[in-house]
JSON list of C-alpha atoms in Angstrom, two decimals:
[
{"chain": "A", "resi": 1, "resn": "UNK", "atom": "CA", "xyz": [0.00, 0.00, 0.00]},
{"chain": "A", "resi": 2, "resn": "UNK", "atom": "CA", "xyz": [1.30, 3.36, -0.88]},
{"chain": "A", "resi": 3, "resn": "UNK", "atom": "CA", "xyz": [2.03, 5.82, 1.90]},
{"chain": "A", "resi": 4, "resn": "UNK", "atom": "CA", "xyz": [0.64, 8.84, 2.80]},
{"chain": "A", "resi": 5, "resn": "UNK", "atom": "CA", "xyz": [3.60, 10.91, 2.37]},
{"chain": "A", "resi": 6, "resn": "UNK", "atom": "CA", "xyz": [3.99, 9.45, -0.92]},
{"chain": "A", "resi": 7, "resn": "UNK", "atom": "CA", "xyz": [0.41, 9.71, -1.79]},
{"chain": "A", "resi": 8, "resn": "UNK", "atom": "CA", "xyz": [-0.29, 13.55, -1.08]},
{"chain": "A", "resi": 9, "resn": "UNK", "atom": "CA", "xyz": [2.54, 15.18, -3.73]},
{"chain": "A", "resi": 10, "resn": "UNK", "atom": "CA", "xyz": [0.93, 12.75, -6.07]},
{"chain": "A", "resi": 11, "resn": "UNK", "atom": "CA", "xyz": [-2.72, 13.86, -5.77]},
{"chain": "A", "resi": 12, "resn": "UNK", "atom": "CA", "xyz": [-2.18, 17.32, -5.24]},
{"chain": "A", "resi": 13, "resn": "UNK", "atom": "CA", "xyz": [-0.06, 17.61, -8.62]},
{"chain": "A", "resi": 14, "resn": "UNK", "atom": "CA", "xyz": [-2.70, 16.11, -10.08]},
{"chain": "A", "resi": 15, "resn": "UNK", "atom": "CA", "xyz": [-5.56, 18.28, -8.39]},
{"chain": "A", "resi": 16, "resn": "UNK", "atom": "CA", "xyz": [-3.69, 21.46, -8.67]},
{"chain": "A", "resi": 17, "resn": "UNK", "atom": "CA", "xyz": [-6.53, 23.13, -10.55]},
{"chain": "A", "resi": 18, "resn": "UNK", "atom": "CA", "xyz": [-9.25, 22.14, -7.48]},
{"chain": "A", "resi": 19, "resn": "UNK", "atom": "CA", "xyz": [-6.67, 23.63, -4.87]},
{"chain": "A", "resi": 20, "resn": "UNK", "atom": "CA", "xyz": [-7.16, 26.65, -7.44]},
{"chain": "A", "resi": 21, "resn": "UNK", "atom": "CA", "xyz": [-10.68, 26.96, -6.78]},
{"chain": "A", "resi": 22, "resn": "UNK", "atom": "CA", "xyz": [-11.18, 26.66, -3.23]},
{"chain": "A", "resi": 23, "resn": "UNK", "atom": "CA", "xyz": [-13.75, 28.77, -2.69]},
{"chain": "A", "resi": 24, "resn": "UNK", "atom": "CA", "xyz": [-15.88, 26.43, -4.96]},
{"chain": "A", "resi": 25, "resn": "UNK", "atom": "CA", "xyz": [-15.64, 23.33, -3.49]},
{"chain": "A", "resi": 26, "resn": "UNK", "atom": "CA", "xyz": [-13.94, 20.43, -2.64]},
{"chain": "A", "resi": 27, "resn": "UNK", "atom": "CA", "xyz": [-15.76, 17.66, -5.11]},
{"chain": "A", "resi": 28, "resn": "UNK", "atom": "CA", "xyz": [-12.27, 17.80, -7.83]},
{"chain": "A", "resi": 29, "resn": "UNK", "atom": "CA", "xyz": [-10.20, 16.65, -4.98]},
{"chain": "A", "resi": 30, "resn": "UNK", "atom": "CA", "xyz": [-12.51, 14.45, -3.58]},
{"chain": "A", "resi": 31, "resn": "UNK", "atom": "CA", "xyz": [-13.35, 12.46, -6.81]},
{"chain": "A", "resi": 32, "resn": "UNK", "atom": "CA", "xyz": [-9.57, 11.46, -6.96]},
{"chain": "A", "resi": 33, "resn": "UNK", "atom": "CA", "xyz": [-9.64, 10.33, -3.06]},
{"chain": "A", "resi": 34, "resn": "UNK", "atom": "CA", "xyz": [-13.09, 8.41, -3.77]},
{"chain": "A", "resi": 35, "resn": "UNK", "atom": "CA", "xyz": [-15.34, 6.44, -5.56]},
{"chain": "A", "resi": 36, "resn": "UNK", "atom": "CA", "xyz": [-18.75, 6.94, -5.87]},
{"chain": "A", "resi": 37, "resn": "UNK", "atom": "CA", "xyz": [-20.68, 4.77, -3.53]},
{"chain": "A", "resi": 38, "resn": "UNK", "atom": "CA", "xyz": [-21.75, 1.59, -4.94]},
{"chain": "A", "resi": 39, "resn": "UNK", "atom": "CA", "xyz": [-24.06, -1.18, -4.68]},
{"chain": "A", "resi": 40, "resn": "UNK", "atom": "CA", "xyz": [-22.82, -4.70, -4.50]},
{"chain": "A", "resi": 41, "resn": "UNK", "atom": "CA", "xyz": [-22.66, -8.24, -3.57]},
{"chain": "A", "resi": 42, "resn": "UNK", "atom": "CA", "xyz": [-20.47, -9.19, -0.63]},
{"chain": "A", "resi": 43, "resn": "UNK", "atom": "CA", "xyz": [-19.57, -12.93, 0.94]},
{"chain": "A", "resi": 44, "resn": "UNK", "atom": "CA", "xyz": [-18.37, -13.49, 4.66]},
{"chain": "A", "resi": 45, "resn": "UNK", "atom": "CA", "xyz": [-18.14, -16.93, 5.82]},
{"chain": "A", "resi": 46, "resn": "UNK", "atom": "CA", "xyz": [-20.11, -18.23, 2.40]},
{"chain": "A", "resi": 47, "resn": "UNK", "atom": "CA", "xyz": [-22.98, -16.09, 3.37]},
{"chain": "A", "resi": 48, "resn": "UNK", "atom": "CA", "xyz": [-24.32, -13.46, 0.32]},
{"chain": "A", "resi": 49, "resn": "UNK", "atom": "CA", "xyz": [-25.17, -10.38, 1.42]},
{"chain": "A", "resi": 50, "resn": "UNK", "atom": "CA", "xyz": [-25.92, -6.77, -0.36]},
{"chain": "A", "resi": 51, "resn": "UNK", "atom": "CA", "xyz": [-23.68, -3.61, 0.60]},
{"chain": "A", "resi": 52, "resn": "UNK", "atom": "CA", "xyz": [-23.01, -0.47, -0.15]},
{"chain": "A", "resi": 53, "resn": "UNK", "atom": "CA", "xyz": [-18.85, -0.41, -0.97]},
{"chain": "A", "resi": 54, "resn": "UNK", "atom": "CA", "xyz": [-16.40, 2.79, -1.54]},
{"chain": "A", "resi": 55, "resn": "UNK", "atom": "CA", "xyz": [-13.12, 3.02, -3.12]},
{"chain": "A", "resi": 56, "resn": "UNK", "atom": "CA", "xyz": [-10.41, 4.98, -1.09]},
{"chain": "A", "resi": 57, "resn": "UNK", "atom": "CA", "xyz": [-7.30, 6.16, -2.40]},
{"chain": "A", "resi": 58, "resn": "UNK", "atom": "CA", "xyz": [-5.51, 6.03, 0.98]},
{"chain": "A", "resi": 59, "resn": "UNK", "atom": "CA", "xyz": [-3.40, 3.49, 3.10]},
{"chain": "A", "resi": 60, "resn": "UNK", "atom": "CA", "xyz": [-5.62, 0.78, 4.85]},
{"chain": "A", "resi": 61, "resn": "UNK", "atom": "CA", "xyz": [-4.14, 1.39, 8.27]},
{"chain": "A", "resi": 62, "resn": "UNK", "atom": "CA", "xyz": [-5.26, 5.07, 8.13]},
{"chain": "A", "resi": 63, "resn": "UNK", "atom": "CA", "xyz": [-9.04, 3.64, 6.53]},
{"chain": "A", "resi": 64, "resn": "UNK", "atom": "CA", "xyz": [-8.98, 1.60, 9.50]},
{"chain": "A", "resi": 65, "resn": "UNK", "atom": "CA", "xyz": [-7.99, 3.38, 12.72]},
{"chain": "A", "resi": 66, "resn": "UNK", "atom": "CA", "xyz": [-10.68, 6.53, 11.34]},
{"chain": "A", "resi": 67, "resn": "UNK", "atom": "CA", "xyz": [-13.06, 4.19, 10.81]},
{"chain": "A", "resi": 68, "resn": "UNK", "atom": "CA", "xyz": [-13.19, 2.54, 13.83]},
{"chain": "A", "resi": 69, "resn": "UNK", "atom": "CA", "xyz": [-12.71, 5.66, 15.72]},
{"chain": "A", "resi": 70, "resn": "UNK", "atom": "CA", "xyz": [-15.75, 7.31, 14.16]},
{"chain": "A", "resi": 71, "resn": "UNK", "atom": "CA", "xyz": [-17.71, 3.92, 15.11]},
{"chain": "A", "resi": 72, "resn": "UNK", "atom": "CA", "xyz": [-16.88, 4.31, 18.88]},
{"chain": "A", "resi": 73, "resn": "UNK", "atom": "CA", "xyz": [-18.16, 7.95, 18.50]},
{"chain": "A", "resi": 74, "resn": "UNK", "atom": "CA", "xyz": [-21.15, 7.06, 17.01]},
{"chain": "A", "resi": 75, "resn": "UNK", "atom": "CA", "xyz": [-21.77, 3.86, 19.13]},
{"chain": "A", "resi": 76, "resn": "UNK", "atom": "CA", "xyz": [-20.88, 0.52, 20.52]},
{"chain": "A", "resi": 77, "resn": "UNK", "atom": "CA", "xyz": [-18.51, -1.33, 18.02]},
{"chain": "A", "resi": 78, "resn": "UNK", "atom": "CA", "xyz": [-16.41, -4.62, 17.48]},
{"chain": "A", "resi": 79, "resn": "UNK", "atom": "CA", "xyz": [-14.38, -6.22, 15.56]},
{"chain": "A", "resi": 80, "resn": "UNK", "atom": "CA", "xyz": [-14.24, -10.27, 14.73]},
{"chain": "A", "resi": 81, "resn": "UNK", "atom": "CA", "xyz": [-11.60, -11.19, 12.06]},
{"chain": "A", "resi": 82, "resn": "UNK", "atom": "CA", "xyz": [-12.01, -8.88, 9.02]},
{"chain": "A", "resi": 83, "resn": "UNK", "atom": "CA", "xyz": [-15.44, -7.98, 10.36]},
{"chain": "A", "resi": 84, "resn": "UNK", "atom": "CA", "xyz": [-16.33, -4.75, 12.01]},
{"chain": "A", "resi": 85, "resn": "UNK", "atom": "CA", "xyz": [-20.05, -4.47, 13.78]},
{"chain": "A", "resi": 86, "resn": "UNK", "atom": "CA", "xyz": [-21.46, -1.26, 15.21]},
{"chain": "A", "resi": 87, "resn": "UNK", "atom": "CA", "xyz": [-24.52, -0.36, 16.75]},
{"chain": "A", "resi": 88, "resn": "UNK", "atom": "CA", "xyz": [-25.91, 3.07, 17.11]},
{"chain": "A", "resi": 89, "resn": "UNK", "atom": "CA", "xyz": [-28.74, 4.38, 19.55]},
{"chain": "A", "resi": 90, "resn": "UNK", "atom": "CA", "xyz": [-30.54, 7.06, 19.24]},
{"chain": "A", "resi": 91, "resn": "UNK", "atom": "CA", "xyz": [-34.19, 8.28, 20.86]},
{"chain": "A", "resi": 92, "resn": "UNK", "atom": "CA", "xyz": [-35.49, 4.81, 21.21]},
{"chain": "A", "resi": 93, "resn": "UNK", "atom": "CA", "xyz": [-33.96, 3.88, 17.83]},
{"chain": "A", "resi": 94, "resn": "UNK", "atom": "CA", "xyz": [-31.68, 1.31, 16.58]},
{"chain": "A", "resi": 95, "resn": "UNK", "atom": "CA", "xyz": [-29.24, 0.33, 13.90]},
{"chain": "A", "resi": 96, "resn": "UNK", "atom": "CA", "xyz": [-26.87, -2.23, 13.57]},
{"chain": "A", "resi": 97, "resn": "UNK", "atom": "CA", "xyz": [-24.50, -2.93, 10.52]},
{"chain": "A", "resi": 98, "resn": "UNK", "atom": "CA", "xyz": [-20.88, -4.29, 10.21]},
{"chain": "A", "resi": 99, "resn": "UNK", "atom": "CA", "xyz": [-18.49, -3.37, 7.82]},
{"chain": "A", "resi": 100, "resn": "UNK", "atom": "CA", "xyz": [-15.39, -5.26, 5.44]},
{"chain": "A", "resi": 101, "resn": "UNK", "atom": "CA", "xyz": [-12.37, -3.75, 4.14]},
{"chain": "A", "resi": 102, "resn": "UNK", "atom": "CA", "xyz": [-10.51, -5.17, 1.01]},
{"chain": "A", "resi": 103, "resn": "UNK", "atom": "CA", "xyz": [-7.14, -4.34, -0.23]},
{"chain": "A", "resi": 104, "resn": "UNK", "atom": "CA", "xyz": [-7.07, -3.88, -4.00]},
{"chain": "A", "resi": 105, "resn": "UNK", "atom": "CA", "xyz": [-4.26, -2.54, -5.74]},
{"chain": "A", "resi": 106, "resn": "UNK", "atom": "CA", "xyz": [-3.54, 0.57, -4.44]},
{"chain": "A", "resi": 107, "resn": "UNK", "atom": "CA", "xyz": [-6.96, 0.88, -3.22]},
{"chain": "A", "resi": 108, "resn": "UNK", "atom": "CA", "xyz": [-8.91, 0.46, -0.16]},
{"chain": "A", "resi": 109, "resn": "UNK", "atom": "CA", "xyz": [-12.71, -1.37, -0.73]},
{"chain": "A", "resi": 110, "resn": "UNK", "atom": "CA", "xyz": [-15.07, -0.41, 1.70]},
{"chain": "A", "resi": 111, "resn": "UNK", "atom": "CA", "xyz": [-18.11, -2.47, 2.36]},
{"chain": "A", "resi": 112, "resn": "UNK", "atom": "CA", "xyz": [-20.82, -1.47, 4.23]},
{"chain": "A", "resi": 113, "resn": "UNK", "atom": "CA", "xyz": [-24.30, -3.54, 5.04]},
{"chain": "A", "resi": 114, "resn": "UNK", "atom": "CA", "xyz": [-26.76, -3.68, 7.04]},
{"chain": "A", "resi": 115, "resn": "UNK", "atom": "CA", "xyz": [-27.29, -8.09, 6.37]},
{"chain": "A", "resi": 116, "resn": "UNK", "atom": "CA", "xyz": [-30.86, -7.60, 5.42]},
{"chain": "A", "resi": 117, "resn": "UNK", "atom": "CA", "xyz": [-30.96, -6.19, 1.91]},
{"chain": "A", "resi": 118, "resn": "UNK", "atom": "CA", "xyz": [-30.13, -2.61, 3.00]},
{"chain": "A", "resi": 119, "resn": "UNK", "atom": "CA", "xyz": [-33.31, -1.92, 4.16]},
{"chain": "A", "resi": 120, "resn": "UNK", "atom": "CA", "xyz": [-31.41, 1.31, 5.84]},
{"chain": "A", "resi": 121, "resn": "UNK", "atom": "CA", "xyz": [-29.76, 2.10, 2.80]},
{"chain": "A", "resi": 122, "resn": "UNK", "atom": "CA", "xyz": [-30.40, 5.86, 3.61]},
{"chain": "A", "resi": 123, "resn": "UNK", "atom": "CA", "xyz": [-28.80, 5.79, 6.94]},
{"chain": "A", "resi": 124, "resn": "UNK", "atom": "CA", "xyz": [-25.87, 3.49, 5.97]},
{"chain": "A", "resi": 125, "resn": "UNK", "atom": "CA", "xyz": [-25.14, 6.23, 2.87]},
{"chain": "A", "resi": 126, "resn": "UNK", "atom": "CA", "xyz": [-25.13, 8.64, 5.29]},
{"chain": "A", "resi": 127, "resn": "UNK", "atom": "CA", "xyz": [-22.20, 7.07, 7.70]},
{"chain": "A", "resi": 128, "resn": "UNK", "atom": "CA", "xyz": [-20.44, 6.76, 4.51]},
{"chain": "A", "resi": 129, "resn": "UNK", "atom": "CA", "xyz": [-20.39, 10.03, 3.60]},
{"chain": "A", "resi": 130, "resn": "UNK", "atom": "CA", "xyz": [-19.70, 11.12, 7.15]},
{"chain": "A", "resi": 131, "resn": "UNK", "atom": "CA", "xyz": [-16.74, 9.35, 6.59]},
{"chain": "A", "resi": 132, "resn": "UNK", "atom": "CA", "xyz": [-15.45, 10.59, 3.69]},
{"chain": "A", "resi": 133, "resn": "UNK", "atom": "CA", "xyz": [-15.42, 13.88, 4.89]},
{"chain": "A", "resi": 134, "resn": "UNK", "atom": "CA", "xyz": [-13.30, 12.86, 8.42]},
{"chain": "A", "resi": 135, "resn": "UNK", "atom": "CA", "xyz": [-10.72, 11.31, 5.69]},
{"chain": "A", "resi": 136, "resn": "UNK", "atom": "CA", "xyz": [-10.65, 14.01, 3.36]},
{"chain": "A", "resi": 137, "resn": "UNK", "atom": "CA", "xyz": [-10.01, 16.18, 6.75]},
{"chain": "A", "resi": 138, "resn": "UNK", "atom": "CA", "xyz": [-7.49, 13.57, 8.10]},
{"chain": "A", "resi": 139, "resn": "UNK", "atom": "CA", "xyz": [-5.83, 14.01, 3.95]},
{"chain": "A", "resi": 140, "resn": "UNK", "atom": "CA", "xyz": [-5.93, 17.81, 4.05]},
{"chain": "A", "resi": 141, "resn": "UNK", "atom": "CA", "xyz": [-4.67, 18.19, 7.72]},
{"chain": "A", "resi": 142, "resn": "UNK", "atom": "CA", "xyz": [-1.58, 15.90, 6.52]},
{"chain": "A", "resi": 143, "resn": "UNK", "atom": "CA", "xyz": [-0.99, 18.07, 3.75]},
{"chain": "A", "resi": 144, "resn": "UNK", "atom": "CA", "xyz": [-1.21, 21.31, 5.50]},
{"chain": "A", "resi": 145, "resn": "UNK", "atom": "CA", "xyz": [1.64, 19.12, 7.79]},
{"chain": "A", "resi": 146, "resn": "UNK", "atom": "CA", "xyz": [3.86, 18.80, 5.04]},
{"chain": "A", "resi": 147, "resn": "UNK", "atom": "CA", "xyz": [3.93, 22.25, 3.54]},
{"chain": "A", "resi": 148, "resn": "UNK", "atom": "CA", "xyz": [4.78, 23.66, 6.84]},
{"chain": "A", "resi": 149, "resn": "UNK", "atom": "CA", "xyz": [7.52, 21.44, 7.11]},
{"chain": "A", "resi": 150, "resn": "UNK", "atom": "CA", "xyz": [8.56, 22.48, 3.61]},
{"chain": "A", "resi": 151, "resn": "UNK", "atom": "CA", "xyz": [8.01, 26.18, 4.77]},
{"chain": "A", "resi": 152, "resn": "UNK", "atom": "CA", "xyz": [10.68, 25.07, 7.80]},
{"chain": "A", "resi": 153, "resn": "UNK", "atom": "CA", "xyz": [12.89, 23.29, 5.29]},
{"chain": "A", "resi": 154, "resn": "UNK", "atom": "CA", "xyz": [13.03, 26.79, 3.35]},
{"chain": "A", "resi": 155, "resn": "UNK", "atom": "CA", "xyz": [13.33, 28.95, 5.62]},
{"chain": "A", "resi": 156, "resn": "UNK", "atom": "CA", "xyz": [16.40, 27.15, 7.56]},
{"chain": "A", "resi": 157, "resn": "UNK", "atom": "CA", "xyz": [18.06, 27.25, 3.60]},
{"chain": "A", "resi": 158, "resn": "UNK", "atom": "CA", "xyz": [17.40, 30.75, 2.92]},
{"chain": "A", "resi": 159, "resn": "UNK", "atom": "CA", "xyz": [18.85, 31.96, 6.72]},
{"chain": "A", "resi": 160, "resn": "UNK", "atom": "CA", "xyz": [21.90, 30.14, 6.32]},
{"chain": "A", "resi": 161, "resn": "UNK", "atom": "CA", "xyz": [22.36, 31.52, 2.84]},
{"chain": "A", "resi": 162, "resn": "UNK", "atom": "CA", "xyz": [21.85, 35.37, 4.21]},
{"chain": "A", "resi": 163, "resn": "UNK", "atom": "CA", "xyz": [24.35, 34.43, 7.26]},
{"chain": "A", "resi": 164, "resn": "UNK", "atom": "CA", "xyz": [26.92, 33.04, 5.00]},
{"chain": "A", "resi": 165, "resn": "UNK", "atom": "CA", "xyz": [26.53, 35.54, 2.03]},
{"chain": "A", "resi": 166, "resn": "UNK", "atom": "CA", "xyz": [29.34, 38.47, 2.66]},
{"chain": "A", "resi": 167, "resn": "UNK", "atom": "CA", "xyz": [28.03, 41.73, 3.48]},
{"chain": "A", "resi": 168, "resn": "UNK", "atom": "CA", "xyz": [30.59, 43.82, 1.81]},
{"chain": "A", "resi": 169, "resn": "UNK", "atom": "CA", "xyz": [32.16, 42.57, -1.20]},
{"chain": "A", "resi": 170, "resn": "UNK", "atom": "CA", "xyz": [35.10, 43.99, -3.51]},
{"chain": "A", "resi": 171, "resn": "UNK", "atom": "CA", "xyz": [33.07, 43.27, -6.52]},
{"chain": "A", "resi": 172, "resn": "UNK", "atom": "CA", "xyz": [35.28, 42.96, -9.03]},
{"chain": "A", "resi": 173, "resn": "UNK", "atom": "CA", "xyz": [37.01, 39.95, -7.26]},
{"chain": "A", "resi": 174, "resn": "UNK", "atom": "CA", "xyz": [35.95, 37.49, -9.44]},
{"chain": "A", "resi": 175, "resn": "UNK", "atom": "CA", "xyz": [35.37, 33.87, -7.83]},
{"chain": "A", "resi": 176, "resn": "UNK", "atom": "CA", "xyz": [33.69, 35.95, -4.72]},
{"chain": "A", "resi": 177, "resn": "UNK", "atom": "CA", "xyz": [31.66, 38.22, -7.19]},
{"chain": "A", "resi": 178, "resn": "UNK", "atom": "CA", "xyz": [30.63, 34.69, -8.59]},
{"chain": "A", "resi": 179, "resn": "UNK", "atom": "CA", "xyz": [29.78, 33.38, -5.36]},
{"chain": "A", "resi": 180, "resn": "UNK", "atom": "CA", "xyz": [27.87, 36.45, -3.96]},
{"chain": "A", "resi": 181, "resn": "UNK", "atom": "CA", "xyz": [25.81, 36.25, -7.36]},
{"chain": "A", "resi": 182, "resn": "UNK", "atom": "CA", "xyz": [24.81, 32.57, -6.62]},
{"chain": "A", "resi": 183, "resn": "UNK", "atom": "CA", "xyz": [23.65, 33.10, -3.65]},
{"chain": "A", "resi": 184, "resn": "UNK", "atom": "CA", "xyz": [21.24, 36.01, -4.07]},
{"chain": "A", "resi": 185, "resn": "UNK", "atom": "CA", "xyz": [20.18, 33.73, -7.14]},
{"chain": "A", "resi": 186, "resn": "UNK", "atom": "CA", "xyz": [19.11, 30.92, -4.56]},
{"chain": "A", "resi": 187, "resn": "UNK", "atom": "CA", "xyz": [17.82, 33.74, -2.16]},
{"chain": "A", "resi": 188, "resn": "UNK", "atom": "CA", "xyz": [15.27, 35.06, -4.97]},
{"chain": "A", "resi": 189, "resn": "UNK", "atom": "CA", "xyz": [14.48, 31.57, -5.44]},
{"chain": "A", "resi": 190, "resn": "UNK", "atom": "CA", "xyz": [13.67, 30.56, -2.11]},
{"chain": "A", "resi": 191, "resn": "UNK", "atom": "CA", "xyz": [11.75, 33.71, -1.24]},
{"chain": "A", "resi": 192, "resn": "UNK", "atom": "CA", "xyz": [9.51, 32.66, -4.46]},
{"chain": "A", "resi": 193, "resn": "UNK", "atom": "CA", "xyz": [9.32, 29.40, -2.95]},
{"chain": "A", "resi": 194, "resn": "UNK", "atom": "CA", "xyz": [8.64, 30.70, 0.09]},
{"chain": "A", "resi": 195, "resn": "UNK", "atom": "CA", "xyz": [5.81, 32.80, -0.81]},
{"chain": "A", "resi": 196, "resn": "UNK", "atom": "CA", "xyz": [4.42, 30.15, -3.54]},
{"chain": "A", "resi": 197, "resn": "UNK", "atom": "CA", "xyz": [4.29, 27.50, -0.53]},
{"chain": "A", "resi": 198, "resn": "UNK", "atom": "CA", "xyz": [2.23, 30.00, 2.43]},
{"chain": "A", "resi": 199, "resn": "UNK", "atom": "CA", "xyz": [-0.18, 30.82, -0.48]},
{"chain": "A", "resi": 200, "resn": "UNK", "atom": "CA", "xyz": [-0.60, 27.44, -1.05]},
{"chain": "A", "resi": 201, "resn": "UNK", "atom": "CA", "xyz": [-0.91, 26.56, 2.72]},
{"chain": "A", "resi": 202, "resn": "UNK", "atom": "CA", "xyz": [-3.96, 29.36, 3.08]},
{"chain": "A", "resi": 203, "resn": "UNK", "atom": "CA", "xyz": [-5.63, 27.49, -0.21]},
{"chain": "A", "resi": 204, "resn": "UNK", "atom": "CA", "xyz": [-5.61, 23.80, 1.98]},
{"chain": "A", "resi": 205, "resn": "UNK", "atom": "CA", "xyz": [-6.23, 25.58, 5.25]},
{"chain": "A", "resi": 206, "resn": "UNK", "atom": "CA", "xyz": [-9.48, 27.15, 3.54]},
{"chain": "A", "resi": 207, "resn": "UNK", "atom": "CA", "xyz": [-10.30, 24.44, 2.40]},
{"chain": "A", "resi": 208, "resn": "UNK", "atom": "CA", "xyz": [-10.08, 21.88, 5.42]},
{"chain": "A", "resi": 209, "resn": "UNK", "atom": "CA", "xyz": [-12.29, 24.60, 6.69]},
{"chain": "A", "resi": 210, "resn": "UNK", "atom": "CA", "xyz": [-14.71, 24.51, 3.89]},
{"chain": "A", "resi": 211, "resn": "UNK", "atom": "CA", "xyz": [-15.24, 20.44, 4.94]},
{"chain": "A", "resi": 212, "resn": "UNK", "atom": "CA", "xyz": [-18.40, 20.69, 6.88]}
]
């Protein structure tokens, strides 16, 4: 399974135009994470039975340990072999379902029923979608990680670049002229990257805060 620090350069190259367009929405980068949700036919112990399932472009272990964190939130939960059961309470109500996750490739499969021919296919859409959003929060909130450690990264570089540059400079002494000009090359460089890397930080921030 590919990693998470692997995974978010490669999805936010390739969504670069939906971090654009923050103030839109958050569907472009979404539809790369997931799928849409799906019906389909699922066998546990060589017993049929009829779930809803989701693709997720992230590592199983992260799929996992947010899923069965939002479960204990929501309600009483365990987990038997690849089988995860929760029940939720609510104002006299109940409902119980139990979930599967696959490996695939280098996605994660997502199966959610309710073992009596979704019959709360509403409800068991909606915990699905609740979920998407904590992962595409969990996503966003790693990326927003990164950049500032980039934006540490860059910052160290450009500092030690200022303290080592010479002040005063006879400039026509060639090698230091030479030297003197690389550096303020690399300076104008890293102040570009600089600024191109807190612009891009307020983009994911707004947008982790558009997630609702």
């Amino acid at each position: 399974m590919i990693s998470i620090k692997k995974l978010i350069p490669i999805l936010i190259i390739i969504s670069n135009n939906a971090l654009g367009n923050i103030s839109n929405d958050n569907s472009q980068i979404s539809s790369l994470i997931f799928s849409n949700i799906k019906e389909k036919k699922i066998e546990i112990d060589e017993v049929s039975y009829l779930a809803l399932s989701l693709e997720i472009l992230l590592p199983k272990k992260i799929v996992q340990n947010e899923l069965e964190k939002l479960y204990n939130k929501i309600g009483k939960f365990k987990k038997e072999k690849k089988v995860i059961t929760c029940e939720v309470r609510s104002k006299g109500e109940s409902l119980s379902f139990f979930s599967t996750i696959e490996k695939n490739k280098k996605k994660v499969i997502l199966n959610v029923s309710d073992g009596d021919e979704l019959i709360n296919r509403v409800s068991l859409a909606n915990v699905l979608d609740s979920f998407k959003k904590i992962l595409m929060r969990r996503f966003l909130n790693d990326y927003i990680k990164k950049i500032e450690d980039d934006i540490s990264k860059t910052d160290k570089t450009q500092n030690r670049i200022i303290r080592n540059n010479p002040k005063k400079l006879e400039m026509n002494i060639g090698i230091l002229y030479n030297i003197y000009q690389k550096n303020e090359s690399k300076k104008i460089r890293l102040k570009a990257s600089l600024e191109s890397l807190y612009a891009e930080l307020d983009k994911v921030k707004n947008q982790f805060n558009s997630i609702k």
